[in-house]
Tab-separated table of C-alpha atoms and ligand atoms in Angstrom:
chain	number	residue	atom	x	y	z
A	1049	MET	CA	6.981	14.094	-63.452
A	1050	ALA	CA	8.785	16.430	-61.081
A	1051	LYS	CA	8.365	16.525	-57.334
A	1052	TYR	CA	9.605	18.649	-54.457
A	1053	LEU	CA	11.560	17.269	-51.524
A	1054	VAL	CA	10.936	19.545	-48.564
A	1055	GLN	CA	12.587	19.436	-45.145
A	1056	ASN	CA	12.295	21.395	-41.947
A	1057	ASN	CA	15.168	23.849	-41.708
A	1058	GLY	CA	13.823	26.076	-38.953
A	1059	PRO	CA	12.162	29.488	-39.222
A	1060	LEU	CA	12.298	31.314	-42.563
A	1061	ARG	CA	14.026	34.687	-42.381
A	1062	GLY	CA	14.864	37.360	-44.915
A	1063	GLU	CA	13.327	39.341	-47.755
A	1064	VAL	CA	11.176	38.287	-50.675
A	1065	VAL	CA	9.829	40.245	-53.662
A	1066	ILE	CA	6.310	39.430	-54.836
A	1067	SER	CA	5.718	38.921	-58.587
A	1068	GLY	CA	2.960	40.320	-60.788
A	1069	ALA	CA	-0.412	38.676	-60.185
A	1070	LYS	CA	-1.306	35.579	-62.199
A	1071	ASN	CA	-5.024	36.281	-61.897
A	1072	ALA	CA	-4.535	39.860	-63.091
A	1073	VAL	CA	-2.207	39.182	-66.014
A	1074	LEU	CA	-4.422	36.508	-67.606
A	1075	PRO	CA	-7.431	38.827	-68.142
A	1076	LEU	CA	-5.070	41.690	-69.124
A	1077	LEU	CA	-3.596	39.533	-71.883
A	1078	ALA	CA	-7.076	38.451	-73.016
A	1079	ALA	CA	-8.096	42.127	-73.138
A	1080	THR	CA	-5.385	42.910	-75.700
A	1081	ILE	CA	-7.630	41.127	-78.250
A	1082	LEU	CA	-9.850	44.227	-78.078
A	1083	ALA	CA	-7.131	46.692	-79.149
A	1084	ASP	CA	-6.402	48.009	-82.635
A	1085	GLU	CA	-2.788	48.754	-81.698
A	1086	PRO	CA	0.055	46.992	-79.815
A	1087	CYS	CA	-0.246	46.680	-76.027
A	1088	GLU	CA	2.619	46.288	-73.590
A	1089	ILE	CA	2.171	44.478	-70.252
A	1090	LEU	CA	4.887	44.860	-67.611
A	1091	ASP	CA	5.812	42.896	-64.475
A	1092	VAL	CA	4.500	39.747	-66.127
A	1093	PRO	CA	5.384	36.676	-64.021
A	1094	PRO	CA	7.056	33.745	-65.820
A	1095	LEU	CA	4.283	31.189	-65.312
A	1096	ARG	CA	2.970	28.309	-67.356
A	1097	ASP	CA	-0.549	29.771	-67.388
A	1098	VAL	CA	0.797	33.037	-68.817
A	1099	ASP	CA	2.513	31.107	-71.571
A	1100	VAL	CA	-0.714	29.239	-72.341
A	1101	MET	CA	-2.562	32.574	-72.672
A	1102	CYS	CA	0.179	33.854	-75.015
A	1103	ARG	CA	-0.194	30.695	-77.128
A	1104	LEU	CA	-3.936	31.293	-77.205
A	1105	LEU	CA	-3.390	34.846	-78.499
A	1106	ARG	CA	-1.091	33.496	-81.219
A	1107	SER	CA	-3.625	30.814	-82.115
A	1108	VAL	CA	-6.253	33.434	-82.925
A	1109	GLY	CA	-3.795	35.386	-85.032
A	1110	PHE	CA	-1.917	37.849	-82.806
A	1111	ASP	CA	1.791	38.516	-82.713
A	1112	VAL	CA	3.093	38.013	-79.136
A	1113	VAL	CA	6.616	38.687	-77.846
A	1114	GLU	CA	7.342	37.300	-74.363
A	1115	ASP	CA	10.488	38.569	-72.630
A	1116	TYR	CA	10.637	37.268	-69.065
A	1117	ARG	CA	14.132	38.668	-68.428
A	1118	VAL	CA	12.435	42.033	-68.137
A	1119	GLY	CA	8.944	40.741	-67.348
A	1120	ARG	CA	7.387	42.169	-70.504
A	1121	VAL	CA	4.869	40.858	-73.008
A	1122	ILE	CA	3.985	42.839	-76.146
A	1123	VAL	CA	0.864	41.836	-78.042
A	1124	SER	CA	0.378	43.257	-81.530
A	1125	PRO	CA	-3.015	42.921	-83.158
A	1126	GLN	CA	-3.331	41.338	-86.559
A	1127	LYS	CA	-6.436	40.321	-88.357
A	1128	ILE	CA	-8.270	37.720	-86.268
A	1129	ILE	CA	-7.801	34.592	-88.312
A	1130	ASN	CA	-9.504	32.171	-85.996
A	1131	ASP	CA	-12.423	32.802	-83.647
A	1132	GLU	CA	-12.289	29.258	-82.324
A	1133	VAL	CA	-9.908	28.760	-79.405
A	1134	PRO	CA	-8.034	25.430	-79.737
A	1135	ARG	CA	-9.483	22.796	-77.464
A	1136	GLU	CA	-6.024	21.769	-76.281
A	1137	LEU	CA	-5.458	25.244	-74.734
A	1138	VAL	CA	-8.882	25.428	-73.064
A	1139	LYS	CA	-8.312	22.020	-71.493
A	1140	GLN	CA	-4.926	23.116	-70.153
A	1141	MET	CA	-6.221	26.273	-68.547
A	1142	ARG	CA	-9.753	27.208	-67.512
A	1143	ALA	CA	-8.891	30.905	-67.688
A	1144	SER	CA	-8.831	30.497	-71.511
A	1145	ILE	CA	-12.551	31.288	-71.210
A	1146	LEU	CA	-11.491	34.925	-70.636
A	1147	ALA	CA	-10.755	35.210	-74.367
A	1148	MET	CA	-14.375	34.538	-75.226
A	1149	GLY	CA	-15.788	38.003	-74.428
A	1150	PRO	CA	-13.023	39.905	-76.257
A	1151	LEU	CA	-13.192	37.590	-79.303
A	1152	LEU	CA	-16.968	37.927	-79.499
A	1153	ALA	CA	-16.803	41.720	-79.230
A	1154	ARG	CA	-13.978	42.028	-81.743
A	1155	SER	CA	-14.907	39.471	-84.381
A	1156	GLY	CA	-18.626	38.833	-83.873
A	1157	ARG	CA	-18.126	35.196	-82.969
A	1158	ALA	CA	-16.292	33.146	-80.348
A	1159	ALA	CA	-16.207	29.378	-80.083
A	1160	MET	CA	-14.619	27.443	-77.297
A	1161	ALA	CA	-14.681	23.916	-75.925
A	1162	SER	CA	-16.290	23.693	-72.499
A	1163	PRO	CA	-13.567	24.203	-69.896
A	1164	GLY	CA	-15.293	21.541	-67.795
A	1165	GLY	CA	-14.816	20.891	-64.111
A	1166	CYS	CA	-11.614	20.546	-62.160
A	1167	THR	CA	-10.608	19.106	-58.822
A	1168	ILE	CA	-11.931	22.082	-56.859
A	1169	GLY	CA	-15.436	22.016	-58.308
A	1170	ALA	CA	-17.771	22.002	-61.305
A	1171	ARG	CA	-16.899	25.538	-62.477
A	1172	PRO	CA	-19.680	26.184	-65.015
A	1173	ILE	CA	-19.680	29.170	-67.429
A	1174	ASP	CA	-23.428	29.880	-67.354
A	1175	LEU	CA	-22.946	33.375	-65.914
A	1176	HIS	CA	-20.484	34.337	-68.668
A	1177	LEU	CA	-22.989	33.217	-71.307
A	1178	LYS	CA	-25.902	34.929	-69.538
A	1179	GLY	CA	-23.946	38.183	-69.779
A	1180	PHE	CA	-23.232	37.754	-73.501
A	1181	ARG	CA	-26.919	37.050	-74.140
A	1182	ALA	CA	-27.911	40.178	-72.206
A	1183	MET	CA	-25.813	42.071	-74.786
A	1184	GLY	CA	-27.704	40.489	-77.669
A	1185	ALA	CA	-25.453	37.515	-78.445
A	1186	VAL	CA	-26.869	34.159	-79.407
A	1187	THR	CA	-25.181	31.342	-77.527
A	1188	THR	CA	-25.197	27.691	-78.508
A	1189	GLU	CA	-24.193	24.904	-76.194
A	1190	SER	CA	-24.110	21.289	-77.187
A	1191	ALA	CA	-24.719	18.201	-75.094
A	1192	ASP	CA	-21.632	16.765	-76.805
A	1193	PRO	CA	-18.696	17.713	-74.545
A	1194	ASP	CA	-16.412	17.745	-77.613
A	1195	ALA	CA	-18.506	20.344	-79.458
A	1196	PRO	CA	-17.599	23.957	-78.714
A	1197	THR	CA	-19.859	26.488	-77.031
A	1198	VAL	CA	-20.463	29.319	-79.493
A	1199	ALA	CA	-21.456	32.960	-78.914
A	1200	GLU	CA	-22.359	35.154	-81.896
A	1201	ALA	CA	-23.430	38.768	-82.395
A	1202	LYS	CA	-22.623	40.997	-85.371
A	1203	GLN	CA	-22.711	43.962	-82.989
A	1204	LEU	CA	-23.078	43.600	-79.230
A	1205	MET	CA	-25.619	45.964	-77.696
A	1206	GLY	CA	-25.507	47.399	-74.165
A	1207	GLY	CA	-27.554	45.416	-71.660
A	1208	ARG	CA	-28.252	44.821	-67.980
A	1209	VAL	CA	-26.715	41.790	-66.312
A	1210	TYR	CA	-27.362	40.562	-62.787
A	1211	LEU	CA	-24.906	37.889	-61.671
A	1212	ASP	CA	-26.429	35.277	-59.373
A	1213	PHE	CA	-22.978	34.872	-57.814
A	1214	PRO	CA	-20.227	37.511	-58.053
A	1215	SER	CA	-18.078	35.402	-60.383
A	1216	VAL	CA	-14.652	36.892	-61.045
A	1217	GLY	CA	-14.301	35.447	-64.544
A	1218	ALA	CA	-17.866	36.300	-65.609
A	1219	THR	CA	-17.476	39.907	-64.403
A	1220	GLU	CA	-14.209	40.229	-66.367
A	1221	ASN	CA	-15.557	38.595	-69.527
A	1222	ILE	CA	-18.737	40.689	-69.600
A	1223	MET	CA	-16.852	43.899	-68.786
A	1224	MET	CA	-14.387	43.272	-71.648
A	1225	ALA	CA	-17.141	42.451	-74.158
A	1226	ALA	CA	-19.170	45.506	-73.102
A	1227	THR	CA	-16.335	47.925	-73.945
A	1228	LEU	CA	-17.100	47.559	-77.679
A	1229	ALA	CA	-20.900	47.174	-77.366
A	1230	GLN	CA	-23.192	49.840	-78.730
A	1231	GLY	CA	-24.713	51.661	-75.750
A	1232	SER	CA	-24.230	51.144	-72.053
A	1233	THR	CA	-24.041	47.935	-70.025
A	1234	SER	CA	-24.540	47.464	-66.305
A	1235	ILE	CA	-23.229	44.509	-64.328
A	1236	GLU	CA	-24.940	44.093	-60.947
A	1237	ASN	CA	-23.676	41.876	-58.113
A	1238	ALA	CA	-20.328	42.151	-59.882
A	1239	ALA	CA	-17.208	40.638	-58.336
A	1240	GLN	CA	-15.044	43.252	-56.586
A	1241	GLU	CA	-11.612	41.595	-56.667
A	1242	PRO	CA	-8.539	43.850	-57.165
A	1243	GLU	CA	-7.850	42.005	-60.449
A	1244	ILE	CA	-11.115	43.428	-61.806
A	1245	VAL	CA	-10.040	46.954	-60.906
A	1246	ASP	CA	-6.671	46.334	-62.574
A	1247	LEU	CA	-8.408	45.111	-65.733
A	1248	ALA	CA	-10.763	48.115	-65.762
A	1249	ASN	CA	-7.783	50.473	-65.351
A	1250	PHE	CA	-6.059	48.863	-68.339
A	1251	LEU	CA	-9.209	48.959	-70.490
A	1252	ASN	CA	-9.787	52.616	-69.580
A	1253	LYS	CA	-6.180	53.391	-70.638
A	1254	MET	CA	-7.097	51.758	-73.963
A	1255	GLY	CA	-10.005	54.203	-74.319
A	1256	ALA	CA	-12.833	52.223	-72.671
A	1257	LYS	CA	-15.368	53.960	-70.447
A	1258	ILE	CA	-15.802	51.844	-67.318
A	1259	LYS	CA	-17.001	53.107	-63.957
A	1260	GLY	CA	-17.568	51.329	-60.660
A	1261	ALA	CA	-14.970	48.538	-60.957
A	1262	GLY	CA	-14.200	47.423	-57.399
A	1263	THR	CA	-17.857	47.854	-56.353
A	1264	ASP	CA	-20.756	45.473	-56.936
A	1265	SER	CA	-22.169	47.685	-59.695
A	1266	ILE	CA	-20.115	48.270	-62.852
A	1267	ARG	CA	-21.172	50.498	-65.758
A	1268	VAL	CA	-19.586	50.338	-69.182
A	1269	GLU	CA	-20.308	52.889	-71.907
A	1270	GLY	CA	-19.440	51.194	-75.195
A	1271	VAL	CA	-16.946	52.825	-77.606
A	1272	PRO	CA	-16.307	52.022	-81.302
A	1273	SER	CA	-12.684	50.933	-80.847
A	1274	LEU	CA	-9.835	50.639	-78.336
A	1275	HIS	CA	-6.243	51.730	-78.879
A	1276	GLY	CA	-2.949	50.379	-77.493
A	1277	ALA	CA	-1.712	50.939	-73.920
A	1278	THR	CA	1.083	50.053	-71.507
A	1279	HIS	CA	0.202	48.614	-68.127
A	1280	THR	CA	2.045	47.208	-65.093
A	1281	VAL	CA	0.399	44.208	-63.447
A	1282	ILE	CA	-0.557	44.552	-59.756
A	1283	PRO	CA	1.372	42.427	-57.228
A	1284	ASP	CA	0.022	38.935	-56.617
A	1285	ARG	CA	-2.060	39.057	-53.436
A	1286	ILE	CA	-2.202	35.264	-53.164
A	1287	GLU	CA	1.569	34.918	-53.470
A	1288	THR	CA	1.807	37.691	-50.847
A	1289	GLY	CA	-0.559	35.797	-48.553
A	1290	THR	CA	1.348	32.562	-49.114
A	1291	PHE	CA	4.629	34.145	-47.953
A	1292	MET	CA	2.844	35.809	-45.000
A	1293	VAL	CA	1.664	32.338	-43.989
A	1294	ALA	CA	5.178	30.945	-44.627
A	1295	ALA	CA	6.457	33.376	-41.975
A	1296	ALA	CA	3.666	32.340	-39.604
A	1297	ILE	CA	3.906	28.567	-40.066
A	1298	THR	CA	7.691	28.464	-39.611
A	1299	ARG	CA	7.518	31.006	-36.748
A	1300	GLY	CA	9.868	33.060	-38.896
A	1301	ASP	CA	10.475	36.720	-39.726
A	1302	LEU	CA	9.908	37.806	-43.350
A	1303	THR	CA	10.011	41.167	-45.032
A	1304	ILE	CA	7.751	41.068	-48.070
A	1305	HIS	CA	8.332	43.637	-50.832
A	1306	ASN	CA	6.012	44.705	-53.682
A	1307	ALA	CA	2.855	43.863	-51.744
A	1308	LEU	CA	-0.298	45.935	-51.342
A	1309	PRO	CA	-1.710	45.863	-47.778
A	1310	ASN	CA	-5.211	46.855	-48.968
A	1311	HIS	CA	-5.447	43.722	-51.097
A	1312	VAL	CA	-4.743	41.285	-48.259
A	1313	LYS	CA	-6.723	42.815	-45.388
A	1314	ALA	CA	-8.680	39.625	-44.673
A	1315	ILE	CA	-5.484	37.552	-44.508
A	1316	THR	CA	-3.764	40.128	-42.293
A	1317	ALA	CA	-6.777	40.243	-39.961
A	1318	LYS	CA	-6.721	36.479	-39.478
A	1319	LEU	CA	-2.959	36.359	-38.906
A	1320	LEU	CA	-3.299	39.133	-36.311
A	1321	ASP	CA	-6.115	37.134	-34.652
A	1322	CYS	CA	-3.660	34.266	-34.290
A	1323	GLY	CA	-1.043	36.497	-32.675
A	1324	VAL	CA	1.228	36.814	-35.723
A	1325	SER	CA	2.807	40.277	-35.997
A	1326	VAL	CA	2.093	42.068	-39.301
A	1327	GLU	CA	3.668	45.491	-39.712
A	1328	GLU	CA	3.247	47.580	-42.860
A	1329	THR	CA	6.432	48.844	-44.503
A	1330	ASP	CA	6.989	51.272	-47.410
A	1331	ASP	CA	6.321	48.607	-50.025
A	1332	GLY	CA	4.733	45.708	-48.167
A	1333	PHE	CA	5.010	44.026	-44.788
A	1334	ARG	CA	7.204	42.568	-42.137
A	1335	VAL	CA	5.535	39.417	-40.823
A	1336	ARG	CA	6.762	37.710	-37.647
A	1337	GLY	CA	5.500	34.462	-36.223
A	1338	ASP	CA	8.302	34.295	-33.648
A	1339	LEU	CA	7.188	36.848	-31.067
A	1340	GLN	CA	4.597	35.017	-28.973
A	1341	PRO	CA	2.708	31.714	-28.777
A	1342	LEU	CA	0.012	31.635	-31.459
A	1343	ASN	CA	-3.749	31.092	-31.072
A	1344	PRO	CA	-6.230	29.164	-33.205
A	1345	THR	CA	-8.864	30.977	-35.266
A	1346	ASP	CA	-11.844	30.416	-37.567
A	1347	ILE	CA	-11.965	31.314	-41.256
A	1348	LYS	CA	-14.736	31.359	-43.836
A	1349	THR	CA	-13.928	31.929	-47.505
A	1350	MET	CA	-15.986	34.549	-49.336
A	1351	PRO	CA	-15.792	36.639	-52.496
A	1352	TYR	CA	-13.525	39.693	-52.081
A	1353	PRO	CA	-13.164	41.525	-49.706
A	1354	GLY	CA	-13.784	38.338	-47.708
A	1355	PHE	CA	-11.122	35.729	-46.990
A	1356	PRO	CA	-9.923	34.377	-50.376
A	1357	THR	CA	-10.629	30.760	-51.262
A	1358	ASP	CA	-7.195	30.744	-52.933
A	1359	MET	CA	-5.594	31.135	-49.460
A	1360	GLN	CA	-7.751	28.535	-47.687
A	1361	PRO	CA	-5.429	25.496	-48.131
A	1362	GLN	CA	-2.279	27.397	-47.080
A	1363	PHE	CA	-4.024	28.882	-44.027
A	1364	MET	CA	-5.370	25.483	-43.078
A	1365	ALA	CA	-1.838	24.045	-43.189
A	1366	PHE	CA	-0.784	26.828	-40.809
A	1367	LEU	CA	-3.725	26.189	-38.441
A	1368	THR	CA	-2.651	22.533	-38.054
A	1369	THR	CA	0.477	23.896	-36.329
A	1370	VAL	CA	-1.373	26.137	-33.858
A	1371	GLU	CA	-2.378	24.531	-30.586
A	1372	GLY	CA	-6.139	24.360	-30.057
A	1373	SER	CA	-9.228	24.057	-32.177
A	1374	SER	CA	-9.731	26.066	-35.402
A	1375	SER	CA	-12.424	25.876	-38.057
A	1376	VAL	CA	-12.537	26.521	-41.792
A	1377	VAL	CA	-15.662	26.935	-43.929
A	1378	GLU	CA	-15.265	26.899	-47.726
A	1379	LYS	CA	-18.065	28.917	-49.336
A	1380	VAL	CA	-16.786	29.537	-52.884
A	1381	PHE	CA	-15.973	26.103	-54.342
A	1382	GLU	CA	-17.843	22.948	-53.406
A	1383	ASN	CA	-14.879	20.607	-53.500
A	1384	ARG	CA	-11.879	22.528	-52.315
A	1385	TYR	CA	-10.803	20.138	-49.570
A	1386	MET	CA	-8.603	17.749	-51.552
A	1387	HIS	CA	-5.550	18.879	-49.570
A	1388	ILE	CA	-7.100	17.661	-46.307
A	1389	ARG	CA	-6.413	14.008	-47.067
A	1390	GLU	CA	-2.795	14.886	-47.881
A	1391	LEU	CA	-2.384	16.926	-44.686
A	1392	GLN	CA	-3.874	13.982	-42.774
A	1393	LEU	CA	-1.172	11.755	-44.295
A	1394	MET	CA	1.271	14.146	-42.632
A	1395	GLY	CA	-0.434	13.625	-39.280
A	1396	ALA	CA	-2.803	16.608	-39.261
A	1397	ARG	CA	-5.988	16.137	-37.220
A	1398	ILE	CA	-8.797	17.496	-39.382
A	1399	ALA	CA	-12.429	16.370	-39.399
A	1400	THR	CA	-14.816	17.471	-42.154
A	1401	GLU	CA	-18.548	17.627	-42.561
A	1402	GLY	CA	-19.714	19.090	-45.877
A	1403	ASN	CA	-17.866	22.348	-46.372
A	1404	ASN	CA	-16.868	22.637	-42.683
A	1405	ALA	CA	-13.475	21.519	-41.439
A	1406	GLU	CA	-12.482	21.311	-37.765
A	1407	ILE	CA	-8.774	21.348	-37.072
A	1408	GLN	CA	-7.140	20.191	-33.850
A	1409	GLY	CA	-3.787	21.862	-34.141
A	1410	GLY	CA	-0.423	21.602	-32.488
A	1411	TYR	CA	0.226	17.863	-32.690
A	1412	GLY	CA	3.194	18.130	-35.045
A	1413	LEU	CA	3.397	17.191	-38.727
A	1414	LYS	CA	5.475	14.340	-40.139
A	1415	GLY	CA	7.009	14.096	-43.592
A	1416	ALA	CA	5.038	11.939	-46.033
A	1417	ARG	CA	4.515	11.311	-49.748
A	1418	VAL	CA	1.752	13.724	-50.716
A	1419	LYS	CA	0.216	14.940	-53.942
A	1420	ALA	CA	-0.608	18.472	-55.045
A	1421	THR	CA	-4.211	18.191	-56.245
A	1422	ASP	CA	-4.319	21.796	-57.458
A	1423	LEU	CA	-2.200	24.927	-57.371
A	1424	ARG	CA	-2.998	26.217	-53.876
A	1425	ALA	CA	-3.222	22.741	-52.356
A	1426	GLY	CA	0.344	22.217	-53.601
A	1427	ALA	CA	1.509	25.440	-51.939
A	1428	ALA	CA	-0.150	24.342	-48.688
A	1429	LEU	CA	1.711	21.016	-48.736
A	1430	VAL	CA	5.043	22.756	-49.333
A	1431	LEU	CA	4.364	25.042	-46.352
A	1432	ALA	CA	3.441	22.017	-44.221
A	1433	GLY	CA	6.662	20.311	-45.342
A	1434	LEU	CA	8.698	23.288	-44.097
A	1435	VAL	CA	7.720	22.437	-40.507
A	1436	ALA	CA	7.231	18.660	-40.688
A	1437	GLU	CA	9.632	16.188	-39.129
A	1438	GLY	CA	11.528	14.328	-41.861
A	1439	VAL	CA	11.168	14.581	-45.623
A	1440	THR	CA	7.954	15.578	-47.382
A	1441	GLU	CA	7.692	14.531	-51.025
A	1442	VAL	CA	5.206	16.673	-52.914
A	1443	SER	CA	4.298	15.267	-56.330
A	1444	ASN	CA	2.343	16.932	-59.204
A	1445	VAL	CA	4.340	20.128	-58.731
A	1446	HIS	CA	3.418	21.314	-62.231
A	1447	TYR	CA	0.270	22.630	-60.527
A	1448	VAL	CA	2.336	24.795	-58.178
A	1449	GLU	CA	4.363	26.161	-61.078
A	1450	ARG	CA	1.196	27.351	-62.812
A	1451	GLY	CA	0.833	30.073	-60.224
A	1452	TYR	CA	4.063	30.728	-58.297
A	1453	ALA	CA	7.040	32.278	-60.057
A	1454	ASP	CA	10.328	30.752	-58.831
A	1455	PHE	CA	8.647	29.331	-55.714
A	1456	THR	CA	11.525	27.053	-54.733
A	1457	GLY	CA	14.155	29.742	-55.441
A	1458	LYS	CA	12.335	32.315	-53.325
A	1459	LEU	CA	11.863	29.845	-50.453
A	1460	LYS	CA	15.499	28.711	-50.579
A	1461	ARG	CA	16.741	32.290	-50.333
A	1462	LEU	CA	14.722	32.535	-47.085
A	1463	GLY	CA	16.466	29.474	-45.663
A	1464	ALA	CA	14.076	26.697	-46.705
A	1465	ARG	CA	15.331	23.232	-47.657
A	1466	ILE	CA	13.448	22.413	-50.818
A	1467	GLU	CA	14.672	20.641	-53.960
A	1468	LYS	CA	12.927	19.919	-57.217
A	1469	VAL	CA	13.735	16.446	-58.533
A	1470	GLU	CA	12.553	14.544	-61.589
A	1471	ASP	CA	10.728	11.352	-60.713
B	2566	UD1	C1	-11.062	33.110	-60.276
B	2566	UD1	C2	-9.608	32.862	-60.026
B	2566	UD1	C3	-9.409	31.687	-59.091
B	2566	UD1	C4	-10.219	31.896	-57.802
B	2566	UD1	C5	-11.663	32.227	-58.112
B	2566	UD1	C6	-12.486	32.591	-56.891
B	2566	UD1	C7	-8.608	33.616	-62.097
B	2566	UD1	C8	-7.887	33.259	-63.357
B	2566	UD1	N1	-8.946	32.604	-61.295
B	2566	UD1	O1	-11.574	31.933	-60.909
B	2566	UD1	O2	-8.025	31.587	-58.758
B	2566	UD1	O3	-10.178	30.711	-57.026
B	2566	UD1	O4	-11.724	33.339	-59.036
B	2566	UD1	O5	-11.896	33.648	-56.207
B	2566	UD1	O6	-8.839	34.771	-61.800
B	2566	UD1	N2	-19.663	30.080	-61.129
B	2566	UD1	C9	-20.878	29.717	-61.671
B	2566	UD1	N3	-21.136	30.060	-62.980
B	2566	UD1	C10	-20.248	30.747	-63.746
B	2566	UD1	C11	-19.002	31.108	-63.183
B	2566	UD1	C12	-18.733	30.761	-61.856
B	2566	UD1	O7	-21.703	29.084	-61.001
B	2566	UD1	O8	-20.547	31.029	-64.915
B	2566	UD1	C13	-19.335	29.694	-59.711
B	2566	UD1	C14	-18.170	28.696	-59.663
B	2566	UD1	O9	-18.613	27.379	-59.855
B	2566	UD1	C15	-17.623	28.936	-58.271
B	2566	UD1	C16	-17.895	30.416	-58.044
B	2566	UD1	O10	-18.840	30.822	-59.026
B	2566	UD1	O11	-18.325	28.188	-57.312
B	2566	UD1	C17	-16.653	31.290	-58.157
B	2566	UD1	O12	-16.076	31.151	-59.428
B	2566	UD1	P1	-15.426	32.380	-60.210
B	2566	UD1	O13	-15.430	33.596	-59.329
B	2566	UD1	O14	-16.031	32.469	-61.544
B	2566	UD1	O15	-13.951	31.859	-60.359
B	2566	UD1	P2	-13.001	31.982	-61.634
B	2566	UD1	O16	-13.189	33.289	-62.288
B	2566	UD1	O17	-13.107	30.729	-62.438
C-alpha cells in the first residue's frame, strides 16, 4: 500500500491548472449509455474512478477508448449485452449507481448490487428508486445484500418526483432516465450542483429536452432516442477549493487556472471571512494567505449553493491553523468526521458533539502517522502535513488518487515537499 510523506517547506507559491471535474465526468460517462451514436468527452481527468466507470461501460457491452494524454474518452454504443452491472465494480465505486437510470431507460432493465454504506455515512439509494418507480418502473430489493436491486420497465413513462433531500446522484439518475421516457417528467427539490447543469447540457446536446437544471425544479420532455455529442467537462470545483485552501493554510500565494468563480462562491466567501485574499483573474483566481493575520470562522455544509461537504475536511484542517475558535457543522453526511481523529493525532484541538465540531486553532500541528479514511479526508491530511512540524505519513492514499489528478505533482511544482512511497 502506498503512502505520502509530507513535510513543511514553507508557503506554496506559483501556478496550478485545475483538471476536469470527477463528479461531472462520472455522470457524463454514464449518460453515454443513452446514445445511439459515439460520444466524445474532453478534459477527462486521469482518475481511478473514471477508469472504473469506463470498465463498467465495457462490462455492459460498450466500446470505450481512453486517451489520457489528450484527456479524451470516446464511448461507442453497441448492443447492450448485459443489464447487470458487475458487483465488483459497484463495490469499488458508489457512483456506479449512476449507470442504473440510463441502463433502465435504454434496455428496459437494470440490476445492480447495493452500493452499501461507506465511511462517511449510510448512503442509501431509496430516492433513486423512488424516481424510477414514479416513471412506471418496478423495483425489487432483496434483504440479501448479495442479491442485486433490480429496476424494470419496458417503456418508462413521464412522472412527477419529489426528492425528500436534494440528492445529487438521484437527481442525475432520474434526469438521465427521463430523457427516454414517454411524456414529461418533473423533479422537484432537485439538487442544483454545477455537475447537474453540466450533465443536462450534455444530454441536451444529445437531443434531450431538459429545462431548469441548476434550479430546484427540473422538467424533462422525453424523446424517442438520443444521438452522439462532444462535450468538455467543467473544471473540478472541489480540486479548485482544495488548492485555494492550500494557499490559505500555507500562507502562500497561488494562481489557480481553469477555475470557475461562480462554482466556488461559498468557499471564497469563507476564505474572505478569514482574511485570505481571493482575486478573480481571467481564468480563475489568485489566492493569498500571506497578506495579513487570519481570523477564525464558522462553516456549515449544505447542498449547493451552500458550503460543500466535499470541502469540509480540508477547510477544517485550515481552521486548526487559525488562531481562535472556529466551528464546523456537517449537515449532508452523518459520519463525515473521520479525519478529526487523525488531525488530533497531529495535535489539533477539536471537540465534537454530534455533527458539531469546535476547533481551537493556532496551536501548531506536528507530523504524525495518519490514515486517509476517504478521499477528502486524505486531502485534508496532506494539507495539514504541509504546515506541520516534522514528517507526516499519510497512508491509504489510494483514496486521494480516486479524486485528485496528479495531486503530488501539482503540489511539488508549487514548492511542497511530498513523496509517494510504497509501504
Ligand atoms: C455526490 C458526490 C459526492 C458528494 C455528495 C454530496 C458524485 C459522484 N459524488 O454524492 O462527492 O459528497 O454528492 O454533495 O457526484 N441520500 C438518501 N437517499 C438517496 C440518496 C442520497 O438518503 O437515495 C442522502 C445521503 O445519505 C446523503 C445525502 O442524501 O446523506 C446526500 O447524498 P447525495 O447528494 O446523493 O450524494 P451522492 O450523489 O452519493
